[in-house]
Amino acid sequence: MPPRMQEKFNGPVTEKIKAESGITNPMAMPKLDKIVVSVGMGKLIEGTKLNARAKEQVVKDLALITGQKPIMTVAKKSVANFKVRAGYENGAMVTLRGPRMWEFFDRLVSLAMPRIKDFRGFKDKSFDGRGSYSFGLTEQGIFPEVDMANAQHTFGMHMTLVFKNSTDEISRVALAELGFPFVKPEKKNG
């Protein structure tokens, strides 16, 4: 059985996109292709080495959050001001596709985002011109899978929702229909 967000996207959301954009060819319909979750561990680097416990916690928490083992990213260049050397591990990343992507998106919108303190929604200005949307989260504790009582390090993460065959406007409509919380436009007086 397909995930509920996927069914919603393939049903009413696709119909709304067809009506608004006039796309009739099913192969030209936009679709959510993948979700990329990345964590930069620059603050957790001590001297020129990555703190081993911090790395272990980031990998464990990211695997719990996404349901998939992350890969470590390495620095491409040495930068003395940031105490980074080429080839050193400085981040972790997960690329989600298929049913696991839809399950993660459902948990993100339904469980994690409502737990953000003083949250008013994400700005709709972070589209890249081809329909993909990027945003950041400041703490891993918003996900119910993470036990913050045992966490020694907090870290933020960057997420990119990558669309295929889309524009910024179409992706904005699709995400809003799926329940993604965008900032409500302010009403002008007068």
C-alpha positions as a LaTeX table, in Angstrom:
\begin{tabular}{lrrr}
\hline
Residue & $x$ (\AA) & $y$ (\AA) & $z$ (\AA) \\
\hline
Met1 & 0.00 & 0.00 & 0.00 \\
Pro2 & 1.51 & 3.37 & $-0.98$ \\
Pro3 & 2.13 & 6.01 & 1.73 \\
Arg4 & $-0.78$ & 8.37 & 2.37 \\
Met5 & 1.10 & 11.50 & 1.21 \\
Gln6 & 1.94 & 9.79 & $-2.07$ \\
Glu7 & $-1.72$ & 8.90 & $-2.58$ \\
Lys8 & $-2.70$ & 12.47 & $-1.79$ \\
Phe9 & $-0.10$ & 13.84 & $-4.23$ \\
Asn10 & $-1.14$ & 11.45 & $-7.01$ \\
Gly11 & $-4.84$ & 12.18 & $-6.43$ \\
Pro12 & $-6.22$ & 15.61 & $-5.48$ \\
Val13 & $-2.92$ & 17.51 & $-5.68$ \\
Thr14 & $-2.22$ & 16.30 & $-9.22$ \\
Glu15 & $-5.78$ & 17.18 & $-10.26$ \\
Lys16 & $-5.38$ & 20.71 & $-8.88$ \\
Ile17 & $-2.06$ & 21.14 & $-10.70$ \\
Lys18 & $-3.65$ & 19.92 & $-13.94$ \\
Ala19 & $-6.50$ & 22.41 & $-13.56$ \\
Glu20 & $-4.24$ & 25.38 & $-12.71$ \\
Ser21 & $-1.38$ & 24.77 & $-15.14$ \\
Gly22 & $-3.20$ & 23.11 & $-18.03$ \\
Ile23 & $-0.77$ & 20.16 & $-18.22$ \\
Thr24 & $-2.49$ & 17.22 & $-19.90$ \\
Asn25 & 0.42 & 14.85 & $-20.55$ \\
Pro26 & 0.94 & 12.60 & $-17.47$ \\
Met27 & 4.68 & 12.36 & $-18.24$ \\
Ala28 & 5.00 & 16.16 & $-18.02$ \\
Met29 & 3.39 & 16.31 & $-14.57$ \\
Pro30 & 5.67 & 17.57 & $-11.80$ \\
Lys31 & 6.64 & 15.09 & $-9.12$ \\
Leu32 & 8.60 & 15.10 & $-5.88$ \\
Asp33 & 11.75 & 13.23 & $-6.91$ \\
Lys34 & 13.84 & 13.13 & $-3.72$ \\
Ile35 & 14.48 & 14.74 & $-0.33$ \\
Val36 & 18.08 & 15.50 & 0.63 \\
Val37 & 18.83 & 15.94 & 4.34 \\
Ser38 & 22.29 & 17.21 & 5.24 \\
Val39 & 24.03 & 18.13 & 8.48 \\
Gly40 & 27.14 & 20.26 & 8.64 \\
Met41 & 29.38 & 19.41 & 11.57 \\
Gly42 & 31.67 & 22.43 & 11.49 \\
Lys43 & 30.89 & 23.43 & 15.10 \\
Leu44 & 31.65 & 19.91 & 16.29 \\
Ile45 & 35.18 & 19.90 & 14.88 \\
Glu46 & 37.85 & 20.26 & 17.59 \\
Gly47 & 41.15 & 21.48 & 16.23 \\
Thr48 & 41.45 & 19.64 & 12.94 \\
Lys49 & 39.61 & 16.48 & 14.01 \\
Leu50 & 35.91 & 15.76 & 14.24 \\
Asn51 & 34.80 & 14.93 & 17.77 \\
Ala52 & 34.19 & 11.15 & 17.64 \\
Arg53 & 31.24 & 11.18 & 20.05 \\
Ala54 & 29.61 & 14.06 & 18.21 \\
Lys55 & 30.01 & 12.27 & 14.88 \\
Glu56 & 28.53 & 9.08 & 16.33 \\
Gln57 & 25.54 & 10.98 & 17.70 \\
Val58 & 24.92 & 12.85 & 14.42 \\
Val59 & 25.03 & 9.61 & 12.42 \\
Lys60 & 22.78 & 7.79 & 14.92 \\
Asp61 & 20.22 & 10.61 & 15.14 \\
Leu62 & 20.14 & 11.18 & 11.38 \\
Ala63 & 19.60 & 7.45 & 10.83 \\
Leu64 & 16.73 & 7.50 & 13.37 \\
Ile65 & 15.13 & 10.55 & 11.79 \\
Thr66 & 15.33 & 9.41 & 8.17 \\
Gly67 & 15.27 & 5.62 & 8.52 \\
Gln68 & 18.38 & 5.34 & 6.36 \\
Lys69 & 22.11 & 5.29 & 7.15 \\
Pro70 & 23.78 & 8.61 & 6.29 \\
Ile71 & 26.98 & 8.98 & 4.32 \\
Met72 & 29.81 & 11.19 & 5.54 \\
Thr73 & 30.80 & 14.15 & 3.39 \\
Val74 & 34.40 & 15.33 & 3.20 \\
Ala75 & 35.94 & 18.76 & 2.72 \\
Lys76 & 37.07 & 19.41 & $-0.85$ \\
Lys77 & 39.46 & 22.24 & 0.02 \\
Ser78 & 41.57 & 23.23 & 2.99 \\
Val79 & 40.47 & 26.47 & 4.65 \\
Ala80 & 42.77 & 27.66 & 7.44 \\
Asn81 & 40.31 & 30.18 & 8.89 \\
Phe82 & 37.74 & 27.45 & 9.49 \\
Lys83 & 40.33 & 24.89 & 10.64 \\
Val84 & 39.31 & 22.55 & 7.82 \\
Arg85 & 41.63 & 20.35 & 5.79 \\
Ala86 & 40.89 & 18.69 & 2.48 \\
Gly87 & 39.67 & 15.12 & 2.92 \\
Tyr88 & 38.41 & 15.56 & 6.50 \\
Glu89 & 34.86 & 14.51 & 7.31 \\
Asn90 & 32.76 & 17.61 & 7.93 \\
Gly91 & 29.15 & 16.55 & 7.46 \\
Ala92 & 26.59 & 13.82 & 6.95 \\
Met93 & 23.94 & 13.46 & 4.28 \\
Val94 & 20.96 & 11.28 & 3.38 \\
Thr95 & 19.08 & 11.15 & 0.08 \\
Leu96 & 15.55 & 9.74 & 0.38 \\
Arg97 & 13.52 & 8.43 & $-2.56$ \\
Gly98 & 10.38 & 6.38 & $-3.10$ \\
Pro99 & 8.13 & 5.23 & $-0.23$ \\
Arg100 & 10.73 & 6.10 & 2.43 \\
Met101 & 10.77 & 9.70 & 1.12 \\
Trp102 & 6.97 & 9.96 & 1.33 \\
Glu103 & 6.91 & 8.50 & 4.87 \\
Phe104 & 9.59 & 10.97 & 5.96 \\
Phe105 & 7.72 & 13.90 & 4.38 \\
Asp106 & 4.54 & 12.82 & 6.18 \\
Arg107 & 6.34 & 12.66 & 9.57 \\
Leu108 & 8.05 & 15.99 & 8.87 \\
Val109 & 4.81 & 17.86 & 8.10 \\
Ser110 & 2.51 & 16.06 & 10.55 \\
Leu111 & 4.72 & 15.49 & 13.60 \\
Ala112 & 7.97 & 17.46 & 13.51 \\
Met113 & 6.99 & 20.91 & 12.22 \\
Pro114 & 4.15 & 21.42 & 14.73 \\
Arg115 & 6.75 & 20.88 & 17.51 \\
Ile116 & 8.90 & 23.86 & 16.45 \\
Lys117 & 8.74 & 26.61 & 19.07 \\
Asp118 & 7.16 & 29.93 & 17.99 \\
Phe119 & 6.73 & 28.60 & 14.47 \\
Arg120 & 4.85 & 30.80 & 12.01 \\
Gly121 & 5.66 & 28.91 & 8.82 \\
Phe122 & 8.44 & 28.84 & 6.24 \\
Lys123 & 8.97 & 31.68 & 3.77 \\
Asp124 & 8.09 & 30.81 & 0.19 \\
Lys125 & 11.15 & 32.59 & $-1.22$ \\
Ser126 & 13.53 & 29.62 & $-1.02$ \\
Phe127 & 12.68 & 28.06 & $-4.38$ \\
Asp128 & 15.58 & 27.62 & $-6.78$ \\
Gly129 & 13.88 & 28.59 & $-10.04$ \\
Arg130 & 13.26 & 24.99 & $-11.13$ \\
Gly131 & 10.74 & 24.08 & $-8.46$ \\
Ser132 & 12.99 & 22.67 & $-5.73$ \\
Tyr133 & 12.55 & 24.09 & $-2.22$ \\
Ser134 & 15.23 & 24.35 & 0.49 \\
Phe135 & 14.87 & 25.13 & 4.17 \\
Gly136 & 16.72 & 24.61 & 7.42 \\
Leu137 & 15.83 & 23.30 & 10.86 \\
Thr138 & 17.77 & 24.44 & 13.92 \\
Glu139 & 17.46 & 21.39 & 16.14 \\
Gln140 & 17.05 & 17.64 & 15.76 \\
Gly141 & 14.86 & 17.53 & 18.88 \\
Ile142 & 11.67 & 18.36 & 16.96 \\
Phe143 & 11.57 & 14.79 & 15.65 \\
Pro144 & 9.87 & 12.45 & 18.14 \\
Glu145 & 12.33 & 9.64 & 17.34 \\
Val146 & 15.25 & 11.53 & 18.92 \\
Asp147 & 15.76 & 11.22 & 22.68 \\
Met148 & 17.06 & 14.67 & 23.65 \\
Ala149 & 17.61 & 13.58 & 27.27 \\
Asn150 & 20.60 & 11.49 & 26.13 \\
Ala151 & 21.79 & 13.88 & 23.41 \\
Gln152 & 25.02 & 15.67 & 24.22 \\
His153 & 25.14 & 17.78 & 21.06 \\
Thr154 & 22.39 & 19.62 & 19.23 \\
Phe155 & 22.66 & 20.16 & 15.52 \\
Gly156 & 20.60 & 21.69 & 12.77 \\
Met157 & 19.94 & 20.29 & 9.35 \\
His158 & 19.31 & 21.51 & 5.85 \\
Met159 & 16.62 & 19.91 & 3.70 \\
Thr160 & 15.95 & 20.19 & 0.00 \\
Leu161 & 12.72 & 18.95 & $-1.58$ \\
Val162 & 13.71 & 18.24 & $-5.20$ \\
Phe163 & 10.96 & 18.39 & $-7.83$ \\
Lys164 & 11.11 & 17.18 & $-11.44$ \\
Asn165 & 9.25 & 18.86 & $-14.33$ \\
Ser166 & 8.21 & 21.76 & $-12.14$ \\
Thr167 & 8.30 & 25.51 & $-11.70$ \\
Asp168 & 8.38 & 27.49 & $-8.47$ \\
Glu169 & 4.67 & 28.29 & $-8.66$ \\
Ile170 & 3.60 & 24.71 & $-9.32$ \\
Ser171 & 5.82 & 23.38 & $-6.52$ \\
Arg172 & 4.45 & 26.01 & $-4.12$ \\
Val173 & 0.89 & 24.90 & $-4.90$ \\
Ala174 & 1.80 & 21.21 & $-4.54$ \\
Leu175 & 3.55 & 21.69 & $-1.19$ \\
Ala176 & 0.74 & 23.88 & 0.17 \\
Glu177 & $-1.83$ & 21.24 & $-0.83$ \\
Leu178 & 0.23 & 18.56 & 0.94 \\
Gly179 & 0.08 & 20.61 & 4.15 \\
Phe180 & 3.54 & 22.19 & 4.08 \\
Pro181 & 3.33 & 25.27 & 6.37 \\
Phe182 & 4.18 & 28.43 & 4.46 \\
Val183 & 3.94 & 31.88 & 6.06 \\
Lys184 & 0.51 & 33.36 & 5.54 \\
Pro185 & 0.61 & 36.56 & 3.44 \\
Glu186 & $-0.02$ & 39.69 & 5.49 \\
Lys187 & $-3.23$ & 41.57 & 4.86 \\
Lys188 & $-2.71$ & 45.14 & 3.74 \\
Asn189 & $-4.74$ & 47.84 & 5.47 \\
Gly190 & $-6.60$ & 50.26 & 3.31 \\
\hline
\end{tabular}
